[in-house]
Every structure is written in structure tokens, then in C-alpha cells.
Tab-separated table of N, CA and C in Angstrom:
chain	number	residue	atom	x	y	z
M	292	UNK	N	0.848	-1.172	0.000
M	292	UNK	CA	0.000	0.000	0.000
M	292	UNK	C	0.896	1.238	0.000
M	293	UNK	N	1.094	2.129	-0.705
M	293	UNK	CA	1.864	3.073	-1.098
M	293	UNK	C	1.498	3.735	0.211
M	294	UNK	N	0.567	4.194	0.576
M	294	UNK	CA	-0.329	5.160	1.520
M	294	UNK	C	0.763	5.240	2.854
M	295	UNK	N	0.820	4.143	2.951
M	295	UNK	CA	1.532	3.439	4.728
M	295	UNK	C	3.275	4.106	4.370
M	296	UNK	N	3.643	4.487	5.573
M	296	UNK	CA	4.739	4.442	5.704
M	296	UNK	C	5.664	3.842	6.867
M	297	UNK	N	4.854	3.107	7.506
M	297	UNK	CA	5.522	1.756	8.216
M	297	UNK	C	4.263	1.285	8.373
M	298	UNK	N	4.213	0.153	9.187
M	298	UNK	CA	3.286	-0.753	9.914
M	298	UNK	C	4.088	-2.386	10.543
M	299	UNK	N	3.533	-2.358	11.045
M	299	UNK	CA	3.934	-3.755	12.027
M	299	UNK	C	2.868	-4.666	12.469
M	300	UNK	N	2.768	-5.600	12.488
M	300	UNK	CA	1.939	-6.626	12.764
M	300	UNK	C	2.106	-7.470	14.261
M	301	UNK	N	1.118	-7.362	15.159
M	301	UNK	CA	1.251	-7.981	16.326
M	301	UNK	C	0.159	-9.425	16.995
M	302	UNK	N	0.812	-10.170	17.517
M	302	UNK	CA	-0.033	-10.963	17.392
M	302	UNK	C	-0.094	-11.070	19.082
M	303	UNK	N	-1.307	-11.151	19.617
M	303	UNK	CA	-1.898	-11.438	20.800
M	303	UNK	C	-2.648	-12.602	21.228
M	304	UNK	N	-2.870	-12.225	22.209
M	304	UNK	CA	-3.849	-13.454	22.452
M	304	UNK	C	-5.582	-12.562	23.477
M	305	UNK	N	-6.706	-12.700	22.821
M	305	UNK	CA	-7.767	-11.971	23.743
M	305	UNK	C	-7.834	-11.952	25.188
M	306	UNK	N	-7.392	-12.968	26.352
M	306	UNK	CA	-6.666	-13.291	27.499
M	306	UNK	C	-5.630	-13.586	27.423
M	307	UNK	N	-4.396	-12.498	27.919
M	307	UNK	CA	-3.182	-12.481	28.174
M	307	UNK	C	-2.843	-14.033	28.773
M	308	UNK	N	-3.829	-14.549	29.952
M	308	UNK	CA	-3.654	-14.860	31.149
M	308	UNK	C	-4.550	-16.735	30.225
M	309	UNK	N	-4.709	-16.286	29.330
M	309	UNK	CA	-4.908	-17.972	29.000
M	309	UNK	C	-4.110	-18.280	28.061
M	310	UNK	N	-3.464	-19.150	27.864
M	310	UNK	CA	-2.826	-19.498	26.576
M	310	UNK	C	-3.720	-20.279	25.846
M	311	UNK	N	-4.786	-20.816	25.786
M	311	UNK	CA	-5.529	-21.449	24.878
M	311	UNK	C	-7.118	-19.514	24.051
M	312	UNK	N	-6.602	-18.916	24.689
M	312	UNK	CA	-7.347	-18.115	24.376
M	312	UNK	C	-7.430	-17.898	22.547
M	313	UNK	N	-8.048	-17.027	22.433
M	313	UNK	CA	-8.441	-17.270	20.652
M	313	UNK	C	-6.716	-15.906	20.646
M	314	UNK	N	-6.452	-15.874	19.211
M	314	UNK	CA	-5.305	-14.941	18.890
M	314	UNK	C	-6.479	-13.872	18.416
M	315	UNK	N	-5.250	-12.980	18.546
M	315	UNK	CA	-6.021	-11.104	18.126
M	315	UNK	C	-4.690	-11.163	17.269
M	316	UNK	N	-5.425	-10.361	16.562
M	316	UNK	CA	-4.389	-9.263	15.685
M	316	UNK	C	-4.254	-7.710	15.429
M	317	UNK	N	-3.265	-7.630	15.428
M	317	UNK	CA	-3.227	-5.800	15.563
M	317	UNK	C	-2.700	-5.269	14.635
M	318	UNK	N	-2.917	-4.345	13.965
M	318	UNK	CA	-1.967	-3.640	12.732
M	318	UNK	C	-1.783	-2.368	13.135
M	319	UNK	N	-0.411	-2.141	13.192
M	319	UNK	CA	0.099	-0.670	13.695
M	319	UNK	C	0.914	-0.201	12.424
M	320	UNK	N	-0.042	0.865	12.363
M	320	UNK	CA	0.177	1.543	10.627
M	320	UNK	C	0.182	3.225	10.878
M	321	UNK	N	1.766	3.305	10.358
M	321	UNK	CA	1.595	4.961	10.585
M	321	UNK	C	1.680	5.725	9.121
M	322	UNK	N	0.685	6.695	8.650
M	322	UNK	CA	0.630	7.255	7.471
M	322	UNK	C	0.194	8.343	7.161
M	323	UNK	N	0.160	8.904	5.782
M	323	UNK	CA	-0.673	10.125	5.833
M	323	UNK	C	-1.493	10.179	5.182
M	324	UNK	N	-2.129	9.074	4.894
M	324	UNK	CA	-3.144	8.735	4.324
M	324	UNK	C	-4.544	8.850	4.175
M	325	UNK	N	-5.709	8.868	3.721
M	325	UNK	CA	-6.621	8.498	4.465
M	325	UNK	C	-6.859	7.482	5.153
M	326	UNK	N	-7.359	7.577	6.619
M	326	UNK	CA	-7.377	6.154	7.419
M	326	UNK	C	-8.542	5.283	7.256
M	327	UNK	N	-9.822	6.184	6.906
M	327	UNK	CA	-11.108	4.741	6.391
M	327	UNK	C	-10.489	3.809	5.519
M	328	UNK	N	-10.118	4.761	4.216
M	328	UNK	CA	-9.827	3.761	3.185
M	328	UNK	C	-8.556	2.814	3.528
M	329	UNK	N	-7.381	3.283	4.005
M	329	UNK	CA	-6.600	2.313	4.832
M	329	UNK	C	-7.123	0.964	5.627
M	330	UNK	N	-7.793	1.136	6.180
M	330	UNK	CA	-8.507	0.339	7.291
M	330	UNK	C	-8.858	-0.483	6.659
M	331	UNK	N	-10.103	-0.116	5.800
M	331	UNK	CA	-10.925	-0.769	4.830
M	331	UNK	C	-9.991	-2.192	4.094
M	332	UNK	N	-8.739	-1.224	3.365
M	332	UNK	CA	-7.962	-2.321	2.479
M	332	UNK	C	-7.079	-3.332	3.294
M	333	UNK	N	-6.525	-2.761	4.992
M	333	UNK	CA	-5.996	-3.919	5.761
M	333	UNK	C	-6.542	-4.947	5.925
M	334	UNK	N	-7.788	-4.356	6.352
M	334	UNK	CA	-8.810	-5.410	7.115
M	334	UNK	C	-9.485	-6.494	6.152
M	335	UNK	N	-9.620	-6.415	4.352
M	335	UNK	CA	-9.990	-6.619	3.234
M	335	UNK	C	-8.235	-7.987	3.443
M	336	UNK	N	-7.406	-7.225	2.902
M	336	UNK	CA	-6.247	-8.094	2.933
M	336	UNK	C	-6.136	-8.980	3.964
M	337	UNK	N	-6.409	-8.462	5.432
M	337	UNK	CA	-6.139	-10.032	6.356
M	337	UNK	C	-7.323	-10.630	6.512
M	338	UNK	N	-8.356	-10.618	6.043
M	338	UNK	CA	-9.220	-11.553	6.540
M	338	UNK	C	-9.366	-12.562	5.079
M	339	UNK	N	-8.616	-11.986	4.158
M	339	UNK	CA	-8.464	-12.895	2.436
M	339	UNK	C	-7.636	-13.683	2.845
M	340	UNK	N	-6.327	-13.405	3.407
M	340	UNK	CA	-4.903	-14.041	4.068
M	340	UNK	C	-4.456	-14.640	4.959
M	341	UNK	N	-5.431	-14.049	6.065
M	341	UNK	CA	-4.935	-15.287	7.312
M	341	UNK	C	-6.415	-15.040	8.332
M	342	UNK	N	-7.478	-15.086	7.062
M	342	UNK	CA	-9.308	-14.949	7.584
M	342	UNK	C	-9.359	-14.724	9.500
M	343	UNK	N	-8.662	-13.516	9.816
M	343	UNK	CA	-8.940	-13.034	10.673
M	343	UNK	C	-8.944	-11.685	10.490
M	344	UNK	N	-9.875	-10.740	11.325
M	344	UNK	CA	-10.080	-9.439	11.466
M	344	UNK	C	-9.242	-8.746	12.304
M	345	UNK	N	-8.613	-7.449	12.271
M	345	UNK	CA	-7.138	-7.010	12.695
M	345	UNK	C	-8.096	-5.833	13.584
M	346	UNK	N	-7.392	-5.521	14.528
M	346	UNK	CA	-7.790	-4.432	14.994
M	346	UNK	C	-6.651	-2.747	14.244
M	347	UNK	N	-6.935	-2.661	13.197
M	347	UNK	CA	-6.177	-1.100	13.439
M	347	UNK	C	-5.710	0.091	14.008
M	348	UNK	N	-4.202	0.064	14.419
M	348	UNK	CA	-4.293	1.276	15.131
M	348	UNK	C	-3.288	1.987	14.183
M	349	UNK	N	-3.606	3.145	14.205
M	349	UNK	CA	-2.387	4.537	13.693
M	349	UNK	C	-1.953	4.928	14.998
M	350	UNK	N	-0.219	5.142	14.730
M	350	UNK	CA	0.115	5.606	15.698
M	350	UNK	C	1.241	6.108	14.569
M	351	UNK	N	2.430	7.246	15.456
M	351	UNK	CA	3.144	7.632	14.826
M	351	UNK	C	4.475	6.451	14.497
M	352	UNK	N	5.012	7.112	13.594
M	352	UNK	CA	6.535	6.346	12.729
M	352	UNK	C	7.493	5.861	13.774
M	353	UNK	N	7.754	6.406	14.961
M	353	UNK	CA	8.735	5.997	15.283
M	353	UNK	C	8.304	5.166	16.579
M	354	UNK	N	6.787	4.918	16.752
M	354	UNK	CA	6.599	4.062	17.700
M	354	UNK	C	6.729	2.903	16.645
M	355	UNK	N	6.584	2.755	15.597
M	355	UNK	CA	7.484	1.147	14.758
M	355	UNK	C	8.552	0.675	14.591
M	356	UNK	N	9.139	2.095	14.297
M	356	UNK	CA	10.679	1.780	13.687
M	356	UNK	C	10.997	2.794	14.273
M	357	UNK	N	12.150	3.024	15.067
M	357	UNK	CA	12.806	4.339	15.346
M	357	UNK	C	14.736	4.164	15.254
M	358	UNK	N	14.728	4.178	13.696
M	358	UNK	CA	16.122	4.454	13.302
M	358	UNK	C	17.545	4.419	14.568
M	359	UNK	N	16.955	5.753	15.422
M	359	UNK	CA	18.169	5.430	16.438
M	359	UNK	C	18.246	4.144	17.393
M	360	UNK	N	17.106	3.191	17.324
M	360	UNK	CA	17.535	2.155	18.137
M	360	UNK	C	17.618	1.163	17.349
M	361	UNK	N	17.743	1.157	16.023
M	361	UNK	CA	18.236	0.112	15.246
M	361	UNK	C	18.126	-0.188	14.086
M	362	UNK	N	18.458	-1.059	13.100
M	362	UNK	CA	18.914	-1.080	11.572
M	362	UNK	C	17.591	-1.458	10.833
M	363	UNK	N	17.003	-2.031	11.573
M	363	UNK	CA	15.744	-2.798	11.052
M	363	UNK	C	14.505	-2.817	11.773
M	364	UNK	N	13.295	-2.830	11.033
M	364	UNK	CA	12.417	-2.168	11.847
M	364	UNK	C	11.880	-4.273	12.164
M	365	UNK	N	11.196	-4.029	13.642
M	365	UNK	CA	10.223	-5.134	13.502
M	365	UNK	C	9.187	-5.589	12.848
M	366	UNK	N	8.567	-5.995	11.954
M	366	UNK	CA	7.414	-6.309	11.161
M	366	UNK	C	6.454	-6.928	11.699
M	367	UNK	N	7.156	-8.661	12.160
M	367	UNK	CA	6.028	-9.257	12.874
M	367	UNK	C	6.359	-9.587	14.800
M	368	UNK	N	5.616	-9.182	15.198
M	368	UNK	CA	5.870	-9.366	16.960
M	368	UNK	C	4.800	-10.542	17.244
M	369	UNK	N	5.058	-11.401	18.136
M	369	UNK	CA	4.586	-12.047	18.058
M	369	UNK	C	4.219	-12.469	19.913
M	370	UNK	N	3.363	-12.096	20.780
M	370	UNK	CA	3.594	-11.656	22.090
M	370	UNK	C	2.570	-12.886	22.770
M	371	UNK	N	1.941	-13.770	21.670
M	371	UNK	CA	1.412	-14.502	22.629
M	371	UNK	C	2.296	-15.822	23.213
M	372	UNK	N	1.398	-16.318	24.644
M	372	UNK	CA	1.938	-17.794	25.272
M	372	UNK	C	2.332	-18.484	24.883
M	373	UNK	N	3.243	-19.424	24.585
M	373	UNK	CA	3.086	-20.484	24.534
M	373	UNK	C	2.364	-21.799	25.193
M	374	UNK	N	1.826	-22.709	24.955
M	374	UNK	CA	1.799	-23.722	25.185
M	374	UNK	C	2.398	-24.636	25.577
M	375	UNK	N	2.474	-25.100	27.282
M	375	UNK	CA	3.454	-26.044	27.319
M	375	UNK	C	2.464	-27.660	26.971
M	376	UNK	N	3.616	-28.290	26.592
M	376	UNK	CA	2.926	-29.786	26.013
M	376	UNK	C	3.439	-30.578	27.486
């Protein structure tokens, strides 16, 4: 999406505190875009791709990537439990 000028993808879980809980998803997208139509085409793309609904947030550029703390920005975070077997 030309629009975006970062975003990052986070993956949760709806209870922190269960690990069998269902996963959330979050899209942290900072741009100058319009944000309906943004929204519209994330939320269009992940539920075609990995048929779940994302929660969108805009926030600014350097809560994604902030150059002075490093070379590469994070893309995918991935913060839920594991499962012990």
C-alpha cells in the first residue's frame, strides 16, 4: 500500500492470562493517508490471508521503527503464550 509508511503486525492473544485463548491481531500503521480507506484495504487483505479481522491502530513512525535504536524495523511481533505440552 503506497499510503503506509511503516506498519507492524502484532499478534496477541484476547486473554493475556490464558494461553488457549483465541489470537487477536493488531496492525500498527503509521501514514498520511486516508485512514477509512486504509482500514478498509488492511482489514480486506487479512481476513483474504490469514481470515482473521485485525484491529487497526495509527500511531506515529517511530513508535514502529525508530532508526536510532536500530537497523531494522520489527514487522512481525509475536507476544502470545506459549503452550506447554
Amino acid at each position: 500500500m503506497p499510503d503506509l509508511e511503516e506498519f507492524q503486525v502484532v499478534f496477541t492473544r484476547k486473554d493475556p492470562e490464558d494461553p488457549l485463548s483465541p489470537d487477536h491481531l493488531q496492525v500498527r500503521v503509521a501514514t498520511n493517508g486516508k485512514r477509512e480507506s486504509i482500514t478498509q484495504k488492511i482489514v480486506e487483505a487479512c481476513l483474504q490471508t490469514v481470515e482473521m479481522r485485525p484491529e487497526v491502530l495509527f500511531v506515529p513512525k517511530n513508535d514502529i521503527y525508530d532508526p536510532d535504536k536500530g537497523f531494522k524495523s520489527k514487522r512481525i511481533v509475536d507476544l502470545r503464550n506459549k503452550v506447554e505440552k
